[in-house]
mmCIF file of C-alpha atoms in Angstrom:
data_model
loop_
_atom_site.group_PDB
_atom_site.id
_atom_site.type_symbol
_atom_site.label_atom_id
_atom_site.label_comp_id
_atom_site.label_asym_id
_atom_site.label_seq_id
_atom_site.Cartn_x
_atom_site.Cartn_y
_atom_site.Cartn_z
ATOM 1 C CA MET A 1 19.891 -11.679 14.638
ATOM 2 C CA SER A 2 17.946 -14.504 13.131
ATOM 3 C CA ALA A 3 14.723 -15.928 14.433
ATOM 4 C CA GLY A 4 14.742 -19.514 15.093
ATOM 5 C CA GLU A 5 17.561 -19.376 17.978
ATOM 6 C CA ASN A 6 14.497 -19.305 20.316
ATOM 7 C CA ASP A 7 12.951 -22.801 20.094
ATOM 8 C CA GLY A 8 9.451 -21.747 20.151
ATOM 9 C CA SER A 9 9.658 -20.068 16.507
ATOM 10 C CA ALA A 10 11.369 -22.934 14.815
ATOM 11 C CA ASP A 11 8.531 -24.385 13.295
ATOM 12 C CA ARG A 12 6.682 -21.085 12.233
ATOM 13 C CA ILE A 13 10.291 -20.221 10.696
ATOM 14 C CA ASN A 14 10.386 -23.400 9.017
ATOM 15 C CA GLY A 15 6.770 -23.001 7.659
ATOM 16 C CA ILE A 16 7.514 -19.469 6.444
ATOM 17 C CA LYS A 17 10.600 -20.655 4.516
ATOM 18 C CA SER A 18 8.723 -23.461 2.920
ATOM 19 C CA THR A 19 6.270 -21.072 1.174
ATOM 20 C CA LEU A 20 8.930 -18.992 -0.090
ATOM 21 C CA ARG A 21 9.784 -19.232 -3.959
ATOM 22 C CA VAL A 22 12.738 -18.721 -5.839
ATOM 23 C CA VAL A 23 12.005 -17.274 -9.605
ATOM 24 C CA PRO A 24 15.363 -17.503 -11.824
ATOM 25 C CA ASP A 25 16.537 -15.047 -14.163
ATOM 26 C CA PHE A 26 14.295 -12.096 -12.730
ATOM 27 C CA PRO A 27 14.443 -9.332 -13.322
ATOM 28 C CA LYS A 28 17.448 -10.039 -15.473
ATOM 29 C CA PRO A 29 19.492 -13.341 -16.591
ATOM 30 C CA GLY A 30 21.484 -14.573 -13.437
ATOM 31 C CA ILE A 31 19.225 -13.472 -11.017
ATOM 32 C CA LEU A 32 17.677 -15.512 -8.535
ATOM 33 C CA PHE A 33 14.526 -13.662 -6.942
ATOM 34 C CA LEU A 34 13.252 -14.106 -3.841
ATOM 35 C CA ASP A 35 9.395 -14.105 -4.038
ATOM 36 C CA ILE A 36 7.678 -13.387 -0.652
ATOM 37 C CA THR A 37 4.135 -13.440 -2.556
ATOM 38 C CA THR A 38 3.752 -17.285 -2.229
ATOM 39 C CA LEU A 39 3.838 -16.661 1.606
ATOM 40 C CA LEU A 40 1.168 -14.035 1.453
ATOM 41 C CA LEU A 41 -1.179 -17.202 -0.230
ATOM 42 C CA ASP A 42 -0.689 -19.078 3.102
ATOM 43 C CA PRO A 43 -2.661 -17.460 5.692
ATOM 44 C CA LYS A 44 -0.995 -19.130 8.520
ATOM 45 C CA ALA A 45 2.466 -18.682 7.733
ATOM 46 C CA PHE A 46 1.932 -15.081 6.766
ATOM 47 C CA LYS A 47 0.209 -14.511 10.310
ATOM 48 C CA ASP A 48 3.166 -16.323 12.092
ATOM 49 C CA THR A 49 5.392 -13.941 9.821
ATOM 50 C CA ILE A 50 3.395 -10.967 11.382
ATOM 51 C CA ASP A 51 3.537 -12.481 14.919
ATOM 52 C CA LEU A 52 6.999 -13.106 15.120
ATOM 53 C CA PHE A 53 7.976 -9.636 14.467
ATOM 54 C CA VAL A 54 5.227 -8.396 16.804
ATOM 55 C CA GLU A 55 6.560 -10.599 19.599
ATOM 56 C CA ARG A 56 9.886 -9.137 19.494
ATOM 57 C CA TYR A 57 8.720 -5.464 19.126
ATOM 58 C CA LYS A 58 5.839 -5.228 21.185
ATOM 59 C CA GLN A 59 7.719 -4.484 24.325
ATOM 60 C CA LYS A 60 10.265 -2.185 22.855
ATOM 61 C CA ASP A 61 8.173 1.286 22.873
ATOM 62 C CA ILE A 62 8.421 1.524 19.103
ATOM 63 C CA SER A 63 6.313 4.389 18.023
ATOM 64 C CA VAL A 64 6.753 4.152 14.422
ATOM 65 C CA VAL A 65 6.673 1.537 11.752
ATOM 66 C CA ALA A 66 8.543 2.706 8.213
ATOM 67 C CA GLY A 67 7.753 0.713 5.557
ATOM 68 C CA ILE A 68 9.826 0.522 2.049
ATOM 69 C CA GLU A 69 7.624 0.535 -1.227
ATOM 70 C CA ALA A 70 6.229 -1.533 -2.478
ATOM 71 C CA ARG A 71 6.775 -5.100 -0.517
ATOM 72 C CA GLY A 72 7.462 -3.331 2.812
ATOM 73 C CA PHE A 73 3.793 -2.056 2.544
ATOM 74 C CA MET A 74 2.622 -5.762 2.690
ATOM 75 C CA PHE A 75 3.963 -6.635 6.102
ATOM 76 C CA GLY A 76 4.703 -3.091 8.103
ATOM 77 C CA PRO A 77 0.949 -2.010 8.443
ATOM 78 C CA ALA A 78 -0.051 -5.201 9.910
ATOM 79 C CA ILE A 79 3.109 -4.927 12.699
ATOM 80 C CA ALA A 80 2.005 -1.212 13.331
ATOM 81 C CA LEU A 81 -1.437 -1.869 14.112
ATOM 82 C CA ALA A 82 -0.487 -5.077 16.405
ATOM 83 C CA ILE A 83 2.032 -2.839 18.040
ATOM 84 C CA GLY A 84 -0.077 0.651 18.468
ATOM 85 C CA ALA A 85 2.336 2.103 16.398
ATOM 86 C CA LYS A 86 2.065 4.584 13.263
ATOM 87 C CA PHE A 87 2.761 3.447 9.939
ATOM 88 C CA VAL A 88 4.952 5.637 7.648
ATOM 89 C CA PRO A 89 5.200 4.717 4.082
ATOM 90 C CA LEU A 90 8.751 5.414 2.487
ATOM 91 C CA ARG A 91 8.289 6.120 -1.328
ATOM 92 C CA LYS A 92 9.745 6.302 -4.506
ATOM 93 C CA PRO A 93 10.164 10.160 -5.809
ATOM 94 C CA LYS A 94 6.838 12.157 -6.622
ATOM 95 C CA LYS A 95 4.490 9.458 -4.950
ATOM 96 C CA LEU A 96 4.086 11.057 -1.704
ATOM 97 C CA PRO A 97 1.879 14.164 -2.259
ATOM 98 C CA GLY A 98 2.919 17.007 0.079
ATOM 99 C CA GLU A 99 6.085 18.399 1.756
ATOM 100 C CA VAL A 100 8.900 15.558 1.576
ATOM 101 C CA ILE A 101 12.387 15.100 2.412
ATOM 102 C CA SER A 102 14.466 12.961 0.138
ATOM 103 C CA GLU A 103 17.448 10.840 0.635
ATOM 104 C CA LYS A 104 19.630 9.913 -2.520
ATOM 105 C CA TYR A 105 21.579 6.521 -2.636
ATOM 106 C CA VAL A 106 23.780 4.545 -4.857
ATOM 107 C CA LEU A 107 23.016 1.411 -6.729
ATOM 108 C CA GLU A 108 25.305 -0.768 -8.478
ATOM 109 C CA TYR A 109 24.714 1.572 -11.680
ATOM 110 C CA GLY A 110 23.214 4.681 -11.212
ATOM 111 C CA THR A 111 21.363 6.209 -8.106
ATOM 112 C CA ASP A 112 17.738 5.975 -6.523
ATOM 113 C CA CYS A 113 15.765 8.029 -4.105
ATOM 114 C CA LEU A 114 13.570 7.321 -1.278
ATOM 115 C CA GLU A 115 11.065 10.215 0.091
ATOM 116 C CA MET A 116 9.069 10.449 3.560
ATOM 117 C CA HIS A 117 6.483 13.095 4.450
ATOM 118 C CA VAL A 118 7.658 15.931 6.778
ATOM 119 C CA GLY A 119 5.884 15.867 10.037
ATOM 120 C CA ALA A 120 5.344 12.185 9.922
ATOM 121 C CA VAL A 121 7.980 11.349 12.585
ATOM 122 C CA GLU A 122 8.648 13.601 15.274
ATOM 123 C CA PRO A 123 12.166 13.814 17.317
ATOM 124 C CA GLY A 124 12.548 11.309 19.818
ATOM 125 C CA GLU A 125 10.058 8.765 18.189
ATOM 126 C CA ARG A 126 11.728 5.426 18.419
ATOM 127 C CA ALA A 127 11.209 3.533 14.547
ATOM 128 C CA LEU A 128 11.319 0.371 13.133
ATOM 129 C CA VAL A 129 12.340 -0.092 9.305
ATOM 130 C CA ILE A 130 10.431 -3.093 7.542
ATOM 131 C CA ASP A 131 11.150 -4.700 4.376
ATOM 132 C CA ASP A 132 10.592 -8.139 2.749
ATOM 133 C CA LEU A 133 14.650 -8.482 2.167
ATOM 134 C CA VAL A 134 17.818 -7.003 2.794
ATOM 135 C CA ALA A 135 20.394 -7.206 -0.124
ATOM 136 C CA THR A 136 23.272 -4.731 0.192
ATOM 137 C CA GLY A 137 21.454 -2.879 2.757
ATOM 138 C CA GLY A 138 21.396 0.184 0.608
ATOM 139 C CA THR A 139 18.083 1.125 0.540
ATOM 140 C CA LEU A 140 17.819 0.217 4.271
ATOM 141 C CA CYS A 141 20.465 2.918 4.627
ATOM 142 C CA ALA A 142 18.676 5.635 3.023
ATOM 143 C CA ALA A 143 15.743 4.913 4.959
ATOM 144 C CA MET A 144 17.492 5.004 8.079
ATOM 145 C CA ASN A 145 18.948 8.340 6.937
ATOM 146 C CA LEU A 146 15.528 9.889 6.458
ATOM 147 C CA LEU A 147 14.256 8.901 9.938
ATOM 148 C CA GLU A 148 17.326 10.248 11.478
ATOM 149 C CA ARG A 149 17.216 13.233 9.741
ATOM 150 C CA ALA A 150 13.842 13.919 11.131
ATOM 151 C CA GLY A 151 14.971 13.038 14.398
ATOM 152 C CA ALA A 152 13.768 9.837 15.137
ATOM 153 C CA VAL A 153 15.996 6.828 16.833
ATOM 154 C CA VAL A 154 15.954 3.909 14.313
ATOM 155 C CA VAL A 155 15.774 0.770 16.831
ATOM 156 C CA GLU A 156 16.196 -2.046 14.336
ATOM 157 C CA CYS A 157 15.747 -2.950 10.895
ATOM 158 C CA ALA A 158 13.625 -5.821 10.112
ATOM 159 C CA CYS A 159 13.034 -8.028 6.978
ATOM 160 C CA VAL A 160 11.848 -11.502 6.238
ATOM 161 C CA ILE A 161 14.627 -12.386 4.322
ATOM 162 C CA GLU A 162 18.212 -11.758 4.258
ATOM 163 C CA VAL A 163 20.970 -12.609 1.415
ATOM 164 C CA PRO A 164 24.194 -12.712 3.473
ATOM 165 C CA ASP A 165 26.572 -13.093 0.630
ATOM 166 C CA LEU A 166 25.691 -9.253 0.023
ATOM 167 C CA LYS A 167 26.712 -8.317 3.285
ATOM 168 C CA GLY A 168 23.701 -5.905 4.266
ATOM 169 C CA ARG A 169 24.347 -6.830 7.755
ATOM 170 C CA GLU A 170 27.820 -5.340 7.849
ATOM 171 C CA ARG A 171 26.597 -1.889 6.039
ATOM 172 C CA LEU A 172 24.097 -1.617 8.891
ATOM 173 C CA ARG A 173 26.541 -2.543 11.247
ATOM 174 C CA LEU A 174 28.764 0.469 10.015
ATOM 175 C CA HIS A 175 25.597 2.612 10.278
ATOM 176 C CA GLY A 176 25.196 1.360 14.208
ATOM 177 C CA LYS A 177 22.241 -0.325 13.547
ATOM 178 C CA PRO A 178 21.005 -4.026 14.130
ATOM 179 C CA LEU A 179 19.295 -6.236 11.667
ATOM 180 C CA TYR A 180 16.517 -8.746 12.443
ATOM 181 C CA VAL A 181 15.473 -11.296 9.907
ATOM 182 C CA LEU A 182 13.471 -14.664 10.136
ATOM 183 C CA ILE A 183 15.297 -16.380 7.007
ATOM 184 C CA GLU A 184 18.457 -16.378 5.542
ATOM 185 C CA SER A 185 18.969 -17.537 1.974
ATOM 186 C CA ARG A 186 22.396 -18.898 0.731
ATOM 187 C CA PHE A 187 22.716 -19.638 -2.959
ATOM 188 C CA GLU A 188 25.184 -21.339 -4.971
ATOM 189 C CA PRO A 189 27.230 -19.381 -7.371
ATOM 190 C CA THR A 190 25.519 -18.688 -10.399
ATOM 191 C CA SER A 191 27.399 -17.814 -13.557
ATOM 192 C CA MET X 1 -23.022 1.004 0.739
ATOM 193 C CA SER X 2 -21.418 3.462 2.773
ATOM 194 C CA ALA X 3 -20.340 2.749 6.201
ATOM 195 C CA GLY X 4 -22.091 4.929 8.748
ATOM 196 C CA GLU X 5 -25.258 3.645 8.335
ATOM 197 C CA ASN X 6 -24.832 1.602 11.513
ATOM 198 C CA GLY X 7 -24.826 3.791 14.364
ATOM 199 C CA ASP X 8 -22.145 2.122 16.027
ATOM 200 C CA SER X 9 -19.630 3.019 13.427
ATOM 201 C CA ALA X 10 -20.610 6.395 12.927
ATOM 202 C CA GLY X 11 -18.069 7.702 15.687
ATOM 203 C CA ARG X 12 -15.481 5.533 14.114
ATOM 204 C CA ILE X 13 -16.196 6.987 10.845
ATOM 205 C CA ASN X 14 -15.783 10.551 11.810
ATOM 206 C CA GLY X 15 -12.460 9.701 13.321
ATOM 207 C CA ILE X 16 -11.224 8.411 10.305
ATOM 208 C CA LYS X 17 -12.577 11.045 7.917
ATOM 209 C CA SER X 18 -11.015 13.750 10.378
ATOM 210 C CA ALA X 19 -7.567 12.082 10.041
ATOM 211 C CA LEU X 20 -7.557 12.209 6.156
ATOM 212 C CA ARG X 21 -6.218 15.219 4.835
ATOM 213 C CA VAL X 22 -6.529 16.891 1.128
ATOM 214 C CA ILE X 23 -3.414 18.377 -0.540
ATOM 215 C CA PRO X 24 -4.131 20.840 -3.352
ATOM 216 C CA ASN X 25 -2.816 21.191 -6.689
ATOM 217 C CA PHE X 26 -0.983 17.505 -6.505
ATOM 218 C CA PRO X 27 -0.241 15.966 -8.731
ATOM 219 C CA LYS X 28 -0.923 19.132 -10.833
ATOM 220 C CA PRO X 29 -2.695 22.410 -10.223
ATOM 221 C CA GLY X 30 -6.545 22.142 -9.698
ATOM 222 C CA ILE X 31 -6.575 18.800 -8.322
ATOM 223 C CA MET X 32 -7.321 18.224 -4.727
ATOM 224 C CA PHE X 33 -5.572 14.836 -3.918
ATOM 225 C CA GLN X 34 -7.287 12.843 -0.786
ATOM 226 C CA ASP X 35 -4.248 11.612 1.240
ATOM 227 C CA ILE X 36 -4.636 8.606 3.616
ATOM 228 C CA THR X 37 -1.404 8.790 4.903
ATOM 229 C CA THR X 38 -2.204 10.922 7.765
ATOM 230 C CA LEU X 39 -4.786 8.039 8.570
ATOM 231 C CA LEU X 40 -1.774 5.634 9.040
ATOM 232 C CA LEU X 41 -0.150 8.065 11.548
ATOM 233 C CA ASP X 42 -3.433 7.805 14.046
ATOM 234 C CA PRO X 43 -3.196 4.101 15.286
ATOM 235 C CA LYS X 44 -6.940 4.161 16.670
ATOM 236 C CA ALA X 45 -8.179 5.410 13.143
ATOM 237 C CA PHE X 46 -5.836 2.925 11.255
ATOM 238 C CA LYS X 47 -7.310 0.347 13.512
ATOM 239 C CA ASP X 48 -10.768 1.219 13.558
ATOM 240 C CA THR X 49 -10.659 1.323 9.341
ATOM 241 C CA ILE X 50 -9.307 -2.135 9.184
ATOM 242 C CA ASP X 51 -11.797 -3.337 11.925
ATOM 243 C CA LEU X 52 -14.953 -1.794 9.940
ATOM 244 C CA PHE X 53 -13.786 -3.779 6.677
ATOM 245 C CA VAL X 54 -12.872 -7.086 8.815
ATOM 246 C CA GLU X 55 -16.404 -6.673 10.703
ATOM 247 C CA ARG X 56 -18.107 -6.617 7.278
ATOM 248 C CA TYR X 57 -16.382 -9.304 5.392
ATOM 249 C CA LYS X 58 -15.525 -11.971 8.316
ATOM 250 C CA HIS X 59 -18.546 -13.866 7.682
ATOM 251 C CA GLU X 60 -18.683 -13.616 3.994
ATOM 252 C CA ILE X 61 -16.398 -16.716 3.334
ATOM 253 C CA ILE X 62 -13.860 -14.757 1.648
ATOM 254 C CA SER X 63 -10.919 -16.693 0.525
ATOM 255 C CA VAL X 64 -8.634 -13.823 -1.431
ATOM 256 C CA ILE X 65 -7.941 -10.355 -0.716
ATOM 257 C CA ALA X 66 -6.569 -8.424 -3.873
ATOM 258 C CA GLY X 67 -4.757 -5.236 -3.375
ATOM 259 C CA ILE X 68 -4.147 -2.752 -6.084
ATOM 260 C CA GLU X 69 -0.460 -1.355 -6.022
ATOM 261 C CA ALA X 70 0.568 0.515 -3.936
ATOM 262 C CA ARG X 71 -1.880 1.762 -1.402
ATOM 263 C CA GLY X 72 -4.054 -1.038 -1.487
ATOM 264 C CA PHE X 73 -0.870 -3.008 -0.251
ATOM 265 C CA ILE X 74 -1.336 -1.039 3.181
ATOM 266 C CA PHE X 75 -5.072 -1.773 3.813
ATOM 267 C CA GLY X 76 -5.433 -5.372 2.265
ATOM 268 C CA PRO X 77 -2.820 -7.458 4.104
ATOM 269 C CA PRO X 78 -4.275 -6.588 7.522
ATOM 270 C CA ILE X 79 -7.954 -7.410 6.588
ATOM 271 C CA ALA X 80 -6.849 -10.649 5.001
ATOM 272 C CA LEU X 81 -4.795 -11.640 7.892
ATOM 273 C CA ALA X 82 -7.951 -11.024 10.197
ATOM 274 C CA ILE X 83 -10.140 -13.019 8.344
ATOM 275 C CA GLY X 84 -7.928 -15.520 7.262
ATOM 276 C CA ALA X 85 -7.543 -14.762 3.527
ATOM 277 C CA LYS X 86 -4.882 -15.157 0.889
ATOM 278 C CA PHE X 87 -3.530 -11.781 -0.068
ATOM 279 C CA VAL X 88 -2.388 -11.402 -3.268
ATOM 280 C CA PRO X 89 -0.875 -8.075 -4.665
ATOM 281 C CA LEU X 90 -2.105 -6.468 -8.246
ATOM 282 C CA ARG X 91 0.709 -4.726 -9.710
ATOM 283 C CA LYS X 92 2.205 -2.512 -12.306
ATOM 284 C CA PRO X 93 3.815 -4.156 -15.301
ATOM 285 C CA LYS X 94 7.175 -5.924 -14.680
ATOM 286 C CA LYS X 95 6.983 -5.765 -10.819
ATOM 287 C CA LEU X 96 5.748 -9.404 -9.868
ATOM 288 C CA PRO X 97 8.366 -12.106 -10.546
ATOM 289 C CA GLY X 98 7.369 -15.219 -12.644
ATOM 290 C CA GLU X 99 4.157 -15.873 -14.758
ATOM 291 C CA VAL X 100 1.479 -13.060 -14.733
ATOM 292 C CA ILE X 101 -1.639 -12.639 -16.500
ATOM 293 C CA SER X 102 -2.203 -8.804 -17.680
ATOM 294 C CA GLU X 103 -5.256 -6.708 -17.914
ATOM 295 C CA LYS X 104 -4.858 -3.302 -20.110
ATOM 296 C CA TYR X 105 -7.004 -0.772 -19.047
ATOM 297 C CA ILE X 106 -7.953 2.794 -20.523
ATOM 298 C CA LEU X 107 -6.972 6.467 -18.855
ATOM 299 C CA GLU X 108 -7.916 9.503 -20.145
ATOM 300 C CA TYR X 109 -4.806 9.727 -22.033
ATOM 301 C CA GLY X 110 -3.427 6.399 -23.037
ATOM 302 C CA SER X 111 -3.930 3.363 -21.142
ATOM 303 C CA ASP X 112 -2.188 1.289 -18.189
ATOM 304 C CA CYS X 113 -1.865 -2.270 -17.229
ATOM 305 C CA LEU X 114 -2.349 -4.373 -14.164
ATOM 306 C CA GLU X 115 -1.038 -7.828 -13.728
ATOM 307 C CA MET X 116 -1.529 -10.487 -11.414
ATOM 308 C CA HIS X 117 0.532 -14.096 -10.808
ATOM 309 C CA VAL X 118 -0.879 -17.097 -12.418
ATOM 310 C CA GLY X 119 -1.824 -19.407 -9.761
ATOM 311 C CA ALA X 120 -2.661 -17.022 -6.958
ATOM 312 C CA VAL X 121 -6.192 -17.277 -7.165
ATOM 313 C CA GLU X 122 -8.208 -20.462 -8.408
ATOM 314 C CA SER X 123 -11.444 -21.489 -9.862
ATOM 315 C CA GLY X 124 -14.179 -21.019 -7.115
ATOM 316 C CA ASP X 125 -12.428 -18.801 -4.881
ATOM 317 C CA ARG X 126 -14.581 -15.489 -3.644
ATOM 318 C CA ALA X 127 -12.538 -12.488 -3.528
ATOM 319 C CA LEU X 128 -12.635 -8.895 -2.332
ATOM 320 C CA ILE X 129 -10.633 -5.893 -4.164
ATOM 321 C CA VAL X 130 -9.188 -3.270 -1.876
ATOM 322 C CA ASP X 131 -7.788 -0.151 -2.897
ATOM 323 C CA ASP X 132 -7.496 3.532 -0.775
ATOM 324 C CA LEU X 133 -9.667 5.151 -3.464
ATOM 325 C CA ILE X 134 -12.138 4.690 -6.202
ATOM 326 C CA ALA X 135 -12.426 7.568 -8.697
ATOM 327 C CA THR X 136 -13.520 6.545 -12.049
ATOM 328 C CA GLY X 137 -13.582 2.691 -11.322
ATOM 329 C CA GLY X 138 -11.161 1.742 -14.206
ATOM 330 C CA THR X 139 -8.428 0.371 -11.816
ATOM 331 C CA LEU X 140 -11.085 -1.527 -9.698
ATOM 332 C CA CYS X 141 -12.745 -2.990 -13.126
ATOM 333 C CA ALA X 142 -9.296 -3.842 -14.370
ATOM 334 C CA ALA X 143 -8.752 -5.941 -11.044
ATOM 335 C CA MET X 144 -12.039 -7.250 -11.102
ATOM 336 C CA ASN X 145 -11.380 -9.070 -14.728
ATOM 337 C CA LEU X 146 -8.027 -10.273 -13.851
ATOM 338 C CA LEU X 147 -9.381 -12.001 -10.840
ATOM 339 C CA GLU X 148 -12.502 -13.304 -13.089
ATOM 340 C CA ARG X 149 -10.081 -14.232 -15.795
ATOM 341 C CA ALA X 150 -8.475 -16.701 -13.013
ATOM 342 C CA GLY X 151 -11.869 -18.381 -12.303
ATOM 343 C CA ALA X 152 -12.669 -16.278 -8.925
ATOM 344 C CA GLU X 153 -15.857 -14.825 -7.873
ATOM 345 C CA VAL X 154 -15.880 -11.102 -6.934
ATOM 346 C CA VAL X 155 -17.743 -10.416 -4.059
ATOM 347 C CA GLU X 156 -17.277 -6.654 -3.756
ATOM 348 C CA CYS X 157 -15.058 -4.040 -3.797
ATOM 349 C CA ALA X 158 -13.905 -2.125 -0.773
ATOM 350 C CA CYS X 159 -12.196 1.481 -0.494
ATOM 351 C CA VAL X 160 -11.518 3.833 2.334
ATOM 352 C CA ILE X 161 -12.702 7.054 0.075
ATOM 353 C CA GLU X 162 -15.087 7.817 -2.636
ATOM 354 C CA VAL X 163 -15.294 10.463 -4.990
ATOM 355 C CA PRO X 164 -18.801 10.339 -6.229
ATOM 356 C CA GLU X 165 -18.529 12.716 -8.733
ATOM 357 C CA LEU X 166 -16.332 10.413 -10.930
ATOM 358 C CA LYS X 167 -19.072 7.788 -10.973
ATOM 359 C CA GLY X 168 -16.978 4.758 -9.968
ATOM 360 C CA ARG X 169 -19.668 3.301 -8.541
ATOM 361 C CA GLU X 170 -22.016 3.509 -11.277
ATOM 362 C CA ARG X 171 -19.019 1.710 -13.451
ATOM 363 C CA LEU X 172 -18.869 -1.030 -11.210
ATOM 364 C CA ARG X 173 -22.481 -1.599 -11.160
ATOM 365 C CA SER X 174 -22.091 -1.752 -14.944
ATOM 366 C CA HIS X 175 -19.617 -4.527 -13.981
ATOM 367 C CA GLY X 176 -22.502 -6.103 -11.783
ATOM 368 C CA LYS X 177 -20.423 -5.578 -8.590
ATOM 369 C CA PRO X 178 -21.294 -3.697 -5.304
ATOM 370 C CA LEU X 179 -18.756 -1.060 -3.729
ATOM 371 C CA TYR X 180 -18.302 -0.451 0.064
ATOM 372 C CA VAL X 181 -16.314 2.736 1.075
ATOM 373 C CA LEU X 182 -16.496 4.240 4.460
ATOM 374 C CA VAL X 183 -15.902 7.909 3.630
ATOM 375 C CA GLU X 184 -17.419 9.856 0.383
ATOM 376 C CA SER X 185 -14.873 12.936 -0.304
ATOM 377 C CA GLN X 186 -16.126 16.269 -1.020
ATOM 378 C CA PHE X 187 -14.063 16.584 -4.272
ATOM 379 C CA LEU X 188 -16.006 19.219 -6.090
ATOM 380 C CA LYS X 189 -16.445 21.716 -3.312
ATOM 381 C CA GLY X 190 -12.872 21.421 -2.608
ATOM 382 C CA THR X 191 -11.632 21.846 -6.370
ATOM 383 C CA LEU X 192 -13.505 24.398 -6.988
ATOM 384 C CA MET X 193 -11.236 26.396 -3.893
ATOM 385 C CA ALA X 194 -8.479 25.374 -5.930
ATOM 386 C CA THR X 195 -9.070 27.559 -9.098
ATOM 387 C CA GLU X 196 -6.586 30.141 -10.171
ATOM 388 C CA SER X 197 -8.486 33.401 -9.059
ATOM 389 C CA GLN X 198 -11.074 34.786 -6.556
ATOM 390 C CA GLU X 199 -12.974 35.949 -9.339
ATOM 391 C CA GLU X 200 -13.061 32.826 -11.586
ATOM 392 C CA GLU X 201 -14.252 30.952 -8.479
ATOM 393 C CA GLU X 202 -17.012 33.366 -7.723
ATOM 394 C CA LYS X 203 -18.141 33.282 -11.106
ATOM 395 C CA MET X 204 -17.990 29.571 -10.873
ATOM 396 C CA LEU X 205 -20.147 29.709 -7.864
ATOM 397 C CA MET X 206 -22.635 31.839 -9.034
ATOM 398 C CA GLY X 207 -22.919 29.877 -12.105
ATOM 399 C CA LYS X 208 -22.890 33.137 -14.302
ATOM 400 C CA SER X 209 -19.739 32.252 -16.732
ATOM 401 C CA ILE X 210 -19.618 28.618 -16.626
ATOM 402 C CA SER X 211 -22.290 26.100 -15.803
ATOM 403 C CA ARG X 212 -22.019 23.813 -13.314
ATOM 404 C CA VAL X 213 -21.929 20.820 -15.632
ATOM 405 C CA GLU X 214 -19.001 22.439 -17.378
ATOM 406 C CA VAL X 215 -17.315 22.743 -14.373
ATOM 407 C CA LYS X 216 -17.890 19.183 -13.355
ATOM 408 C CA ASN X 217 -16.854 17.946 -16.948
ATOM 409 C CA ARG X 218 -13.657 20.541 -16.635
ATOM 410 C CA LEU X 219 -12.840 18.685 -13.627
ATOM 411 C CA ARG X 220 -13.570 15.285 -13.828
ATOM 412 C CA GLN X 221 -11.246 15.663 -17.263
ATOM 413 C CA SER X 222 -8.529 17.142 -15.088
ATOM 414 C CA PHE X 223 -9.044 14.940 -12.208
ATOM 415 C CA ALA X 224 -9.148 11.473 -14.435
ATOM 416 C CA SER X 225 -6.345 12.273 -16.276
ATOM 417 C CA PHE X 226 -4.105 11.532 -13.160
ATOM 418 C CA ILE X 227 -6.058 9.099 -11.009
ATOM 419 C CA ASP X 228 -3.896 6.360 -11.667
ATOM 420 C CA LEU X 229 -1.126 7.467 -9.507
ATOM 421 C CA ASN X 230 -0.603 4.430 -7.958
#
C-alpha cells in the first residue's frame, strides 16, 4: 500500500516528494541516489512524514519500532515516541555493545550483516520496521528475521521511498509481510 | 550546565539515569561503555529525555539541529521536530551523497573525519549540536567547526551523558561554547572495577602501587582511543 490513496494525505505527500533530491552517480557511476537529507531540512515536510506514519500505526498496538542504521534512525525514534513504543536500533556488526544476535544477508556482490541486542525485543511483541528507502528488500528481510528470531511479530515494514523496479515489495510478500511507503520512485533506464 | 538543577526535572533525570546501562570491556578490556539503547526501550524515559532538551531550547530561536552519526541521529530529529528546526546529519566520510565539506580531527591514534552537506546550513543559522555522549569533546569540536565554516552560530552542544574525567566541557569552553548534559557518568569508579585482578584493584584504590593520577591517565588513554566508535 502507498499513502496518497486517502485524499487527506495527498497534499502532504506532494510536499514531501518535492523536498527529495536525486544525486546522480552516487555511490558509483550509473546509480541515481535518492537523498532524504533535503526532506530533513524542511520542518513541515519532515513533520508531515512522521505524522503520516503515526496516523497509520497509532491504533495498531505496535510495541516496538525497529530502525535500520543509519537513516532508519532519523525516522524511527520520532514515530516510536509518538505511539509510545520502544525504539530498537538494528546495526552493522560490532556497533552494539553487549550481547547481540546477528543476521547475515546477501548483497549483489558479497554479504552483509545486521545485529540486534538480545533482550531488546520480547516474544509476542508487535513490531514495525523502518528505513528511509526499500530497494531489493534484502535489508528489510534481514531485519524481519532478527525480530522474528526474538519472538516478535512483524506487523509491517515502512519506508519513505520505494524503488518499485527493484521488487522489494514482492520480496517482502514472499516473506509474508506488507510494505507501506509514502512515495514511489520510478526512473528512466540508465546505461 | 547539567539538568537536574531544577527540582521539576530531578525525577525525570533519575528515571533516565536508571534506564542507562554500562557494558564492561567494550569495545576492549578495561573500557566501561555507556549504553543508551536501554533508555530507548523505556518510552517514558526516552520521552523525558527529549522533553528536557526541548524545554531548554524551544525559546532559543534555534534553526538547525546537527546530529552526529549515528547515535546523534536518534536524539536530534525528535528535538528538531518539536522545536521546528531543520535536522542536519553530520556523517563519517563518503556517506552523504552530493557536495560536502569535511573536517578532520585528531584521535589518540590517527585521525577521523566528519562531513556535512554544502547548503544544509546558511549564514545566520543558529545551531544546536546533539550527540548521545561527550568524552574528550573532539568530535563535537569538529562538528562546531563544520557549522561555523558554513556561517552558522553554534548556540550550545547537548548530550545525554558526559564523562567528566575526559574534560570535554573544558575543551568546548576553549572553543568558546557551552555544554548541556542530562547525566554525568561515574566513569572512573566503574572502570576501576573492570581491572584484571582483585589485588590490582585494591592497590589502585589504596593508592599504594599506582597513583590516582596515573590511573586516570591510563584510563583516559585507553578510553580516548576508542571514543569515536560512532
